[in-house]
XYZ file of C-alpha atoms in Angstrom:
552
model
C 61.758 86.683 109.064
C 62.074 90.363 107.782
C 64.206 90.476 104.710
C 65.535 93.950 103.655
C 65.174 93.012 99.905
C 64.414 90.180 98.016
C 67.363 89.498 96.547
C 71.184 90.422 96.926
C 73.924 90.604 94.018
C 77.832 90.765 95.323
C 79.949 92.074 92.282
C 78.577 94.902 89.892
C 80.501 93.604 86.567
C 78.123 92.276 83.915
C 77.159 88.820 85.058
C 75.669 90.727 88.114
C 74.319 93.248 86.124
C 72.754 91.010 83.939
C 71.701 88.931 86.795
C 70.090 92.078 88.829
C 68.495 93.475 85.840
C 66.846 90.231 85.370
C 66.108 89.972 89.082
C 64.149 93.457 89.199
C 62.649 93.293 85.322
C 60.435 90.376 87.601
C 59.792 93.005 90.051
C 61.537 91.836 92.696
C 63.841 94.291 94.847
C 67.220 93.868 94.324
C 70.232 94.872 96.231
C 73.885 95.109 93.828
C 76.675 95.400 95.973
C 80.237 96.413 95.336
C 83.489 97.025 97.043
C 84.668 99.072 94.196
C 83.940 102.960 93.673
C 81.161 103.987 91.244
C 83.600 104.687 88.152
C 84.192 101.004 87.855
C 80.666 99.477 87.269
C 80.849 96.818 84.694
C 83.964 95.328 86.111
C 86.304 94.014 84.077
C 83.713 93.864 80.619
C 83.972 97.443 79.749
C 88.156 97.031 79.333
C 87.386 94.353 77.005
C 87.530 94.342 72.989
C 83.654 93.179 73.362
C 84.482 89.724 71.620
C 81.433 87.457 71.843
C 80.790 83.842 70.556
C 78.039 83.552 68.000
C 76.817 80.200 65.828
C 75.855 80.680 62.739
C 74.830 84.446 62.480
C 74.365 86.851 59.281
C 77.916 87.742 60.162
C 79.321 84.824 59.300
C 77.073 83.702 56.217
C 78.042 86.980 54.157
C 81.467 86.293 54.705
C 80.656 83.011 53.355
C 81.096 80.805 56.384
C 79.064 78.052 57.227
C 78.599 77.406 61.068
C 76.069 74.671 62.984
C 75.399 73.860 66.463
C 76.801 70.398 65.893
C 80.037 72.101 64.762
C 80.366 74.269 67.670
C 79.619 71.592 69.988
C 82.153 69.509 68.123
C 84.620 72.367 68.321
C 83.430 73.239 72.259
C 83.888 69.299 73.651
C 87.164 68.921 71.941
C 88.726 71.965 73.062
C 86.984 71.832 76.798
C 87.929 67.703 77.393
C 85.607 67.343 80.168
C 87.254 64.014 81.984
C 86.227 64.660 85.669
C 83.253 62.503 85.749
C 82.215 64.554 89.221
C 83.265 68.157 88.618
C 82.567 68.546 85.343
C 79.414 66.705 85.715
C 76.997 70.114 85.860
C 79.755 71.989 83.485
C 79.830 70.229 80.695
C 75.610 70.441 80.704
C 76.016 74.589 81.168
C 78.306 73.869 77.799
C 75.612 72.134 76.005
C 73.153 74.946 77.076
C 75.231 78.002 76.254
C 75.817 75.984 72.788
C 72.558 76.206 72.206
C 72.096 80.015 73.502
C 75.175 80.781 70.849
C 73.382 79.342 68.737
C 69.428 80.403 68.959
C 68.402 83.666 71.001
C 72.079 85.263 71.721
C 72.434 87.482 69.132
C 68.712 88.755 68.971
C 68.354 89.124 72.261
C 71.465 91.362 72.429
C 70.276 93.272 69.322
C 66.782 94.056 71.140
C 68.886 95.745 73.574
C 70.895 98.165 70.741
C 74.041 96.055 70.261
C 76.032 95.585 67.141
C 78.649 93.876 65.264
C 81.800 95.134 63.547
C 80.916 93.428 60.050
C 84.222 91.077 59.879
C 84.178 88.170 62.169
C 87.428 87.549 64.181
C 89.390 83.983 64.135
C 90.795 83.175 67.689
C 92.121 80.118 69.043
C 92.730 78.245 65.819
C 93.579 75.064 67.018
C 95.749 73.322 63.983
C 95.020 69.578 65.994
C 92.483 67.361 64.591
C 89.089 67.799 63.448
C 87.817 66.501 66.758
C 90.603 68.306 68.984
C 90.920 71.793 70.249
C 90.100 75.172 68.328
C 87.586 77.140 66.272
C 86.887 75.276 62.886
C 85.676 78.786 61.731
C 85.901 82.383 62.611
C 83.298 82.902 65.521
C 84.794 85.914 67.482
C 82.210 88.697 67.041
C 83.423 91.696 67.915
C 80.705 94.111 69.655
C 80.566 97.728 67.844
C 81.910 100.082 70.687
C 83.820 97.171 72.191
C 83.928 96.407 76.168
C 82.061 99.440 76.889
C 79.198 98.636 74.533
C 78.397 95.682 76.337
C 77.928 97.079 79.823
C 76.145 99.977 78.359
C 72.785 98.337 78.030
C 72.733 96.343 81.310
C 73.808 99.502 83.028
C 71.617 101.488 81.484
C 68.689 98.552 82.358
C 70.328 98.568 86.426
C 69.977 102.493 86.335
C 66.157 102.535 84.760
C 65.236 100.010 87.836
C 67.409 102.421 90.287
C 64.837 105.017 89.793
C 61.737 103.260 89.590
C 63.372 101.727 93.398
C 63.650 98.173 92.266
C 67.220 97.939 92.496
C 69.608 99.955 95.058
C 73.608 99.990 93.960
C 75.893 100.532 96.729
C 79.254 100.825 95.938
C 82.201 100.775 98.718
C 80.082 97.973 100.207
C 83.009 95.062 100.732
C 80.770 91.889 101.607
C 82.915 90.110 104.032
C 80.574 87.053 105.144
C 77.426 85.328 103.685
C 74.777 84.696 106.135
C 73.851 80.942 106.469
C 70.622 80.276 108.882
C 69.329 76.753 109.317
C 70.942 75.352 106.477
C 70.067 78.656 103.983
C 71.623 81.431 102.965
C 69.830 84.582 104.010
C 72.118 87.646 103.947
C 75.413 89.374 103.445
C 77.793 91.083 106.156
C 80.493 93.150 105.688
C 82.535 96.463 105.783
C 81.685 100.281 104.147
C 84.821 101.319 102.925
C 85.916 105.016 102.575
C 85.063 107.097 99.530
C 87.532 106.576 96.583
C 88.191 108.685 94.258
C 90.600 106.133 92.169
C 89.071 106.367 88.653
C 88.160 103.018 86.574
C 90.426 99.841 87.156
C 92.917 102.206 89.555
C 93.402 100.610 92.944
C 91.623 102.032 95.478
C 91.551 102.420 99.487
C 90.547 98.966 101.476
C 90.297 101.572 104.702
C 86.987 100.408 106.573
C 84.862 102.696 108.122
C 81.646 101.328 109.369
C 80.076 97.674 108.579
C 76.322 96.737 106.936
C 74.279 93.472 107.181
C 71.554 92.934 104.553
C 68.872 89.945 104.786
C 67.748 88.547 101.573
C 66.480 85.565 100.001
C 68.525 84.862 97.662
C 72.326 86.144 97.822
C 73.880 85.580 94.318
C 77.719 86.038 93.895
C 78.828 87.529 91.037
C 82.427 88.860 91.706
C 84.801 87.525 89.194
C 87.447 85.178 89.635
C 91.189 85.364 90.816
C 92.905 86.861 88.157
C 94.960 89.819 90.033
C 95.790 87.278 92.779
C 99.168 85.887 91.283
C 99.852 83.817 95.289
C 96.658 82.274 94.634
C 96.612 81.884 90.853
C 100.542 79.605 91.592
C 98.972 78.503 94.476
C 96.286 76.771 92.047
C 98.727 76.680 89.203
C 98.314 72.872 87.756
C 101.317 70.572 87.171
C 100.721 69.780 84.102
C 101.518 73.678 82.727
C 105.080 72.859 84.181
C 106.310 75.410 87.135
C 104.344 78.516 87.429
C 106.167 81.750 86.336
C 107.759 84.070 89.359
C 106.773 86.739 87.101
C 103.465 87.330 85.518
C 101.553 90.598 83.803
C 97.880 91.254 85.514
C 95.209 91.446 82.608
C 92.906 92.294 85.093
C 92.742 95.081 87.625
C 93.744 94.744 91.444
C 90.505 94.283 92.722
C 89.718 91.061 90.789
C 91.414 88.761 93.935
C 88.753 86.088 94.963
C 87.570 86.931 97.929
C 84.304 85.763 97.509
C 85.183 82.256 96.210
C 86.706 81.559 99.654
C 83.797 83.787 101.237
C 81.221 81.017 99.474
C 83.409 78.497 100.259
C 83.276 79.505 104.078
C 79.219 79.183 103.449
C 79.390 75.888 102.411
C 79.815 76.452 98.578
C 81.689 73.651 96.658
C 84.379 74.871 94.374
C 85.750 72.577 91.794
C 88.293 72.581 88.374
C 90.435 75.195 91.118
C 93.811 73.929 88.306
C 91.746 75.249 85.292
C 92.874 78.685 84.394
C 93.497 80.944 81.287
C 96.488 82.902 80.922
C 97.869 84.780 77.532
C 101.451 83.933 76.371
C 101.515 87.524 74.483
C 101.553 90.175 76.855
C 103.668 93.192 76.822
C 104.258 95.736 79.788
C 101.686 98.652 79.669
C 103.580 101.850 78.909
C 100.677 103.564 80.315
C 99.252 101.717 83.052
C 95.854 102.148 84.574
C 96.467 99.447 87.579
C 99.835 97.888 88.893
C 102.034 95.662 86.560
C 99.705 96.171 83.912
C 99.645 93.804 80.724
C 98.187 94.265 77.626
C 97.509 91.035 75.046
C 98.510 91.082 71.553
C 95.810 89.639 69.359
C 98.372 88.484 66.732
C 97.742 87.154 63.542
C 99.560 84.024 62.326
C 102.717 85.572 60.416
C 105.176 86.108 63.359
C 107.864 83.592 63.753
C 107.493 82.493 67.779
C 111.107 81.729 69.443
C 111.375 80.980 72.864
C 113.880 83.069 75.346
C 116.906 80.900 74.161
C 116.416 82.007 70.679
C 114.707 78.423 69.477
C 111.371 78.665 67.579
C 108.442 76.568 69.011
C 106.993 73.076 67.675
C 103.858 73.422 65.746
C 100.903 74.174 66.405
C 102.110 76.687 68.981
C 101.757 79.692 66.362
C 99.928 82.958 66.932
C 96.657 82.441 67.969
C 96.554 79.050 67.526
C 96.305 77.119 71.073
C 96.846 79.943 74.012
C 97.396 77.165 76.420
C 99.482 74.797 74.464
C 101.431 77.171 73.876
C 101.752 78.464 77.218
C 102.712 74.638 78.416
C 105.346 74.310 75.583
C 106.900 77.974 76.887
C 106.607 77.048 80.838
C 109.326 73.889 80.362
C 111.649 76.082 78.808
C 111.967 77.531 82.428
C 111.573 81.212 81.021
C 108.930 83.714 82.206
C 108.850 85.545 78.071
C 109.808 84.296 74.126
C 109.775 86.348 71.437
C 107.978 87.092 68.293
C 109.905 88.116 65.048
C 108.597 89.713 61.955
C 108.634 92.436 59.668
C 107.255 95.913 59.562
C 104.059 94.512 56.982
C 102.982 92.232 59.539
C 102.960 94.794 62.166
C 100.460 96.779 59.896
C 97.965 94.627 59.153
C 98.082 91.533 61.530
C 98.993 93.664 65.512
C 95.747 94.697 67.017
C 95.500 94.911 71.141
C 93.472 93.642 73.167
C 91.020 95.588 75.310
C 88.725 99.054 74.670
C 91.133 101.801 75.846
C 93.506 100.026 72.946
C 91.069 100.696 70.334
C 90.049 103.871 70.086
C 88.389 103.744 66.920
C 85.774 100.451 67.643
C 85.365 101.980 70.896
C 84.443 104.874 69.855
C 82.204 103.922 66.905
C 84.394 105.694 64.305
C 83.547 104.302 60.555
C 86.003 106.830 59.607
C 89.066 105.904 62.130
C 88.648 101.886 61.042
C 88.815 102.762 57.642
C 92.083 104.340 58.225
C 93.523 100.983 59.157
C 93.757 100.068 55.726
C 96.494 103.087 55.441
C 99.997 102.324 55.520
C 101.360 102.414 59.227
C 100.149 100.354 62.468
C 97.092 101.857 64.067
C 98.272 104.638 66.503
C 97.974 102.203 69.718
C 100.277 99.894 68.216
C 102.737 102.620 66.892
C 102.938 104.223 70.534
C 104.054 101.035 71.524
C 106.788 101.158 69.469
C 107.999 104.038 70.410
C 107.091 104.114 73.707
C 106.961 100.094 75.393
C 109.896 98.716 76.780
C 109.433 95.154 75.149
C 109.746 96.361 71.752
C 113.060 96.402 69.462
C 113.482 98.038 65.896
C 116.798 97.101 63.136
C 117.308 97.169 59.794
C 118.654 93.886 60.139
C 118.780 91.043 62.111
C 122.166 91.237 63.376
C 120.973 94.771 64.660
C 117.837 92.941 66.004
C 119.177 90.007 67.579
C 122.007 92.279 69.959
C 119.147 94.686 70.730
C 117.242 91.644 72.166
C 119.921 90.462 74.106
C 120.113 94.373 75.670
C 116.555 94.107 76.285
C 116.979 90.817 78.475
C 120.495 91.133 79.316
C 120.689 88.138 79.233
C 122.827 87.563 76.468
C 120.843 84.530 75.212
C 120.408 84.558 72.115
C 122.500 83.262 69.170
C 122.617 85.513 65.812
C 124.153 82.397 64.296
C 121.046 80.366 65.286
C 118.296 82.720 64.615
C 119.633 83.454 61.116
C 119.291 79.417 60.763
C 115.919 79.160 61.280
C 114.592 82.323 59.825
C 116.532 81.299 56.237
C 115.041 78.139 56.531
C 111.409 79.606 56.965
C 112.006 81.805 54.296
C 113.624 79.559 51.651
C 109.948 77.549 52.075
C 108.165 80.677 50.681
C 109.598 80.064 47.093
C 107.122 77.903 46.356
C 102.910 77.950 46.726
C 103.807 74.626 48.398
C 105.491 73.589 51.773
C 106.378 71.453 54.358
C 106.389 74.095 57.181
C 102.702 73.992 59.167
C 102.749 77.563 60.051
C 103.376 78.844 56.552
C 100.517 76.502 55.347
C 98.216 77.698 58.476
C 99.339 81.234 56.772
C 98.552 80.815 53.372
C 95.034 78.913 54.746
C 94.209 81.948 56.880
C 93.934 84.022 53.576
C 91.630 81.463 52.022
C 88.966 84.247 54.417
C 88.069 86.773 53.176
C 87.678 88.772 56.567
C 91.479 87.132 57.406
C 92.795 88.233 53.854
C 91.116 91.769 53.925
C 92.005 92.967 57.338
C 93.836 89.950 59.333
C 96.933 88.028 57.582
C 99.594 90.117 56.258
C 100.565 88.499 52.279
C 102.946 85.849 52.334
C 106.806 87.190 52.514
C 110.268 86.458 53.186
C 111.180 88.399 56.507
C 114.872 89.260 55.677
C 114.081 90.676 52.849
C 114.745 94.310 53.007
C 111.402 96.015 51.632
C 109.457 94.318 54.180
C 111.527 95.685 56.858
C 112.362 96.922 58.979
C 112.794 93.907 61.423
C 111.064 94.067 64.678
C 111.728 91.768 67.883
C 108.610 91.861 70.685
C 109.544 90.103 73.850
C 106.631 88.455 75.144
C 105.390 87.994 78.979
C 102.643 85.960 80.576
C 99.046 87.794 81.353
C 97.117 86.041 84.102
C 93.564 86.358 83.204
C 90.891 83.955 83.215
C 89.745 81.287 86.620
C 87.925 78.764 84.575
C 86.811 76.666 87.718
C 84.755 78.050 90.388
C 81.680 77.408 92.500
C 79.830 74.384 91.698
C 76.101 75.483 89.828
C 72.821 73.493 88.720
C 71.144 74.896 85.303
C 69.010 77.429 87.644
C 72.494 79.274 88.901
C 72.471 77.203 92.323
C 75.367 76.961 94.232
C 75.742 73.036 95.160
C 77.240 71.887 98.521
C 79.761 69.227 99.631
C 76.909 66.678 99.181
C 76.051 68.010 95.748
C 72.689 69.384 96.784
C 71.496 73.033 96.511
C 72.383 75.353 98.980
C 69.093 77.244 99.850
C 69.497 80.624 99.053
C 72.740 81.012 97.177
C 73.585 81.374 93.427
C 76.584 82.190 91.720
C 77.039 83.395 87.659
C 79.911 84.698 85.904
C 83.753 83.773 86.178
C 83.031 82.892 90.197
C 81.073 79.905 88.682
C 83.337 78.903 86.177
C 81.083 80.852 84.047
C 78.452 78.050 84.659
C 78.373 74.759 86.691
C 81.646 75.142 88.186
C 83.666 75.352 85.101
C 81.660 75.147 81.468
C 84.681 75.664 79.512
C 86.839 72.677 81.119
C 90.389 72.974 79.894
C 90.469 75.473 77.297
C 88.122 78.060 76.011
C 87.448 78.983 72.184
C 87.042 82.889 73.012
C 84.471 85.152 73.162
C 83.511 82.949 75.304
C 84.143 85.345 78.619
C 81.336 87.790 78.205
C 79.133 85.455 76.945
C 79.188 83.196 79.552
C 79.057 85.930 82.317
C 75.711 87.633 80.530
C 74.073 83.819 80.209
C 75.058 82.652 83.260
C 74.347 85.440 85.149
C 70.415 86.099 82.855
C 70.089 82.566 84.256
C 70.712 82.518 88.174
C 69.201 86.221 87.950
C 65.612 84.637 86.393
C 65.755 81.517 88.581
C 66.336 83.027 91.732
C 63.721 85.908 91.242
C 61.222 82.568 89.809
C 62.065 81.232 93.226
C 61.145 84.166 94.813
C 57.108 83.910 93.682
């Protein structure tokens, strides 16, 4: 059989970057297809803050924490809850192996390639259950120097280097609309050119066919992301146990990130499993300036804000600021409202607001020593500010009578009870007269502080929120962000995609969120973060290497 190339990669974001990079450092031809326009290569990486999971790095041990393997795997198991003795059969083994990636070559592999690390490591997903439960026992969110963008830049640049020497050919506008299944293999791709687009990076753009391609190949990877801007099919899959999926939901990812290939694979004979496991944010606020339709932004909040759900009642622990995104988002789904609320004070604005995503920080983005220094100054960073002044879910008083009936404007909804909000923020403030308490969050507060990389940059000082020189008072209404597919196709270690029968489909791989970011779901229920990127660069380094190995 004549094959046009040796191997084919559908999606250009960084797993199948990584993956055709690996594919053509071999010396193997590879074909990267995409039904996006040029301007968005790297997918939905480059719009990320470029958080990544490390083990035990120099980070950490100069800011004094001490990180292990068996700690993250500790931390990983409890948090992912693998209990699906089929489907999460191959995923929890991807878990062990990334582990161990986190934890050995990672970091010095991405180094080699020119990528760095903002010197204070970030604490997501907190947890605040047992030792054993879910949740990051220490700060492991790395955050790459130059953010989303940073991370693409050296795959790209590694894609473009084999462009010219002719091992790899890019062709964007290329919508792959059937895999090509001979004799029990997969052996090519089939679908439509669509028109030129001008639509600049994650802007919609035209689905107006004009002619078709078919490709042979030996290998046909999939790399194209999961279902994140599909909100029919992300209810469709939402699970029970999150209660009733929202009627109204913020998209954290562009249009284009809709899952047509998962059901194209599936078509091929691909096995999808874990299609309930998902990750959505509870702290998204309405884009003021939106790049793509109904576009969300995520507050990565620090622990200080008092969290009260749309009828003015303030949630059980441990659902505090980045503590447990989806416990949190189960506790908020049964209260049969689509947004809550944070409350706080002009001082935790300043030092504990930063936004998710590259375009919302300007000054990692762009490598500016000079601009992060400036976030020590009095003032949120200028993102934050112009959300203030400019985003619709924000509201500003001098006092919480003034707060509370500019709330109830902002829903109009007239929900919320000055009488009962006054209750409970008295109460949390009456425990901050003494170093000790009975109130979780305030000790989760107080614990942050205990580091130093939380205490210098992260966790506002302890403080009384009605108290006026901490003011003034400010209200955020908070939506939900779809995001993350967890589950996906069904992968061996080598990046195979596994049939019905649980044996390897000839021919087909899969890496990056369209596997589950490895084996069909490696993060199970919940994810520690920084977890994202990681997974789509190892997963899709490892189907790239094994299929081009398979090639000879």
């Amino acid at each position: 059989m004549r094959y046009d190339y040796d191997a084919i990669v559908v999606g250009a974001g960084l797993a199948g970057l990584a993956a055709a990079a690996e594919i053509a450092d071999k010396g193997k031809k590879a074909l990267l297809l995409d039904q996006e326009p040029e301007a968005s290569l790297g997918g939905q990486a480059w719009w990320s803050f470029g958080g990544l999971f490390l083990v035990d790095s120099p980070e950490q041990r100069r800011l004094g924490v001490r990180d292990s393997r068996e700690l993250a795997l500790q931390d990983w198991l409890g948090s992912a809850s693998f209990d699906r003795e089929d489907e999460d059969y191959w995923g929890r083994k991807w878990a062990e192996a990334y582990i161990d990636f986190a934890a050995g070559e990672k970091r010095a592999w991405l180094h080699a390639m020119g990528v760095r690390f903002f010197p204070v490591v970030g604490w997501a997903e907190r947890g605040g259950y047992l030792a054993e439960g879910h949740g990051n026992s220490v700060p492991r969110f790395h955050i790459v120097w130059g953010t989303g963008p940073a991370i693409v830049a050296p795959f790209e640049r590694r894609v473009r280097e084999h462009m010219r020497s002719g091992l790899v050919a890019y062709k964007p506008r290329h919508r792959v609309d059937h895999l090509i299944r001979e004799q029990g293999a997969v052996i090519g791709v089939s679908g439509s050119v669509l028109a030129a687009s001008a639509a600049a990076r994650g802007e919609a753009s035209s689905r107006e066919a004009i002619g078709s391609f078919e490709y042979r190949a030996q290998a046909v990877l999939v790399t194209s992301g999961g279902i994140g801007a599909n909100h029919e099919l992300v209810r469709a899959n939402w699970p029970s146990r999150l209660g009733v999926p929202p009627g109204r939901m913020l998209s954290g990812v562009p249009a284009h990130v809709d899952g047509r290939m998962l059901g194209i694979a599936e078509a091929a004979g691909g096995r999808i499993v874990n299609r309930d496991r998902m990750w959505h944010y509870t702290e998204g606020i309405k884009n003021w300036n939106s790049v793509w339709a109904n576009h969300g932004i995520r507050i990565l909040p620090g622990p200080s804000s008092l969290w009260l759900d749309a009828k003015g009642q303030r949630l059980p622990a441990p659902n505090f600021p980045g503590f447990d995104t989806l416990g949190t988002l189960e506790t908020l789904r049964r209260t049969g409202y689509d947004y809550s609320w944070f409350i706080l004070t002009q001082k935790i604005i300043e030092k504990e607001f930063a936004l998710s995503g590259s375009e919302q920080n300007p000054d990692l983005t762009n490598k500016s020593v000079r601009q992060v220094l400036s976030r020590v100054l009095p003032g949120p960073t200028a993102p934050v500010q112009a959300f203030l002044d400019k985003g619709e879910d924000f509201v500003v008083a001098d006092n919480l009578a003034e707060l509370v009936a500019g709330m109830n404007r902002l829903t109009g909804e007239e929900l919320l009870s000055l009488e009962e909000i006054e209750r409970q923020v008295r109460a949390r403030d009456r425990e901050m007269d003494n170093a000790f308490t009975k109130d979780l969050q305030i000790t989760a507060l107080r614990g942050a502080r205990q580091y130093k990389g939380d205490k210098f940059i992260r966790v506002a000082k302890p403080h009384k929120l009605l108290e006026a020189k901490n003011g003034p008072l400010i209200a955020v209404r908070l939506h939900i962000v779809s995001r993350k597919t967890l589950g996906g196709l069904q992968t061996d270690l080598s990046g195979r995609v596994l049939g019905a029968d649980g044996e390897a489909i000839p021919g087909l791989y899969a890496a990056g969120e369209a596997s589950g970011f490895g084996g069909g779901g490696m993060h199970g229920y919940r994810a520690l973060e920084g977890t994202f990127l990681g997974g789509c660069l190892f997963s899709g380094r490892t189907a790239g290497r094994a299929a081009a190995d398979e090639l000879g």
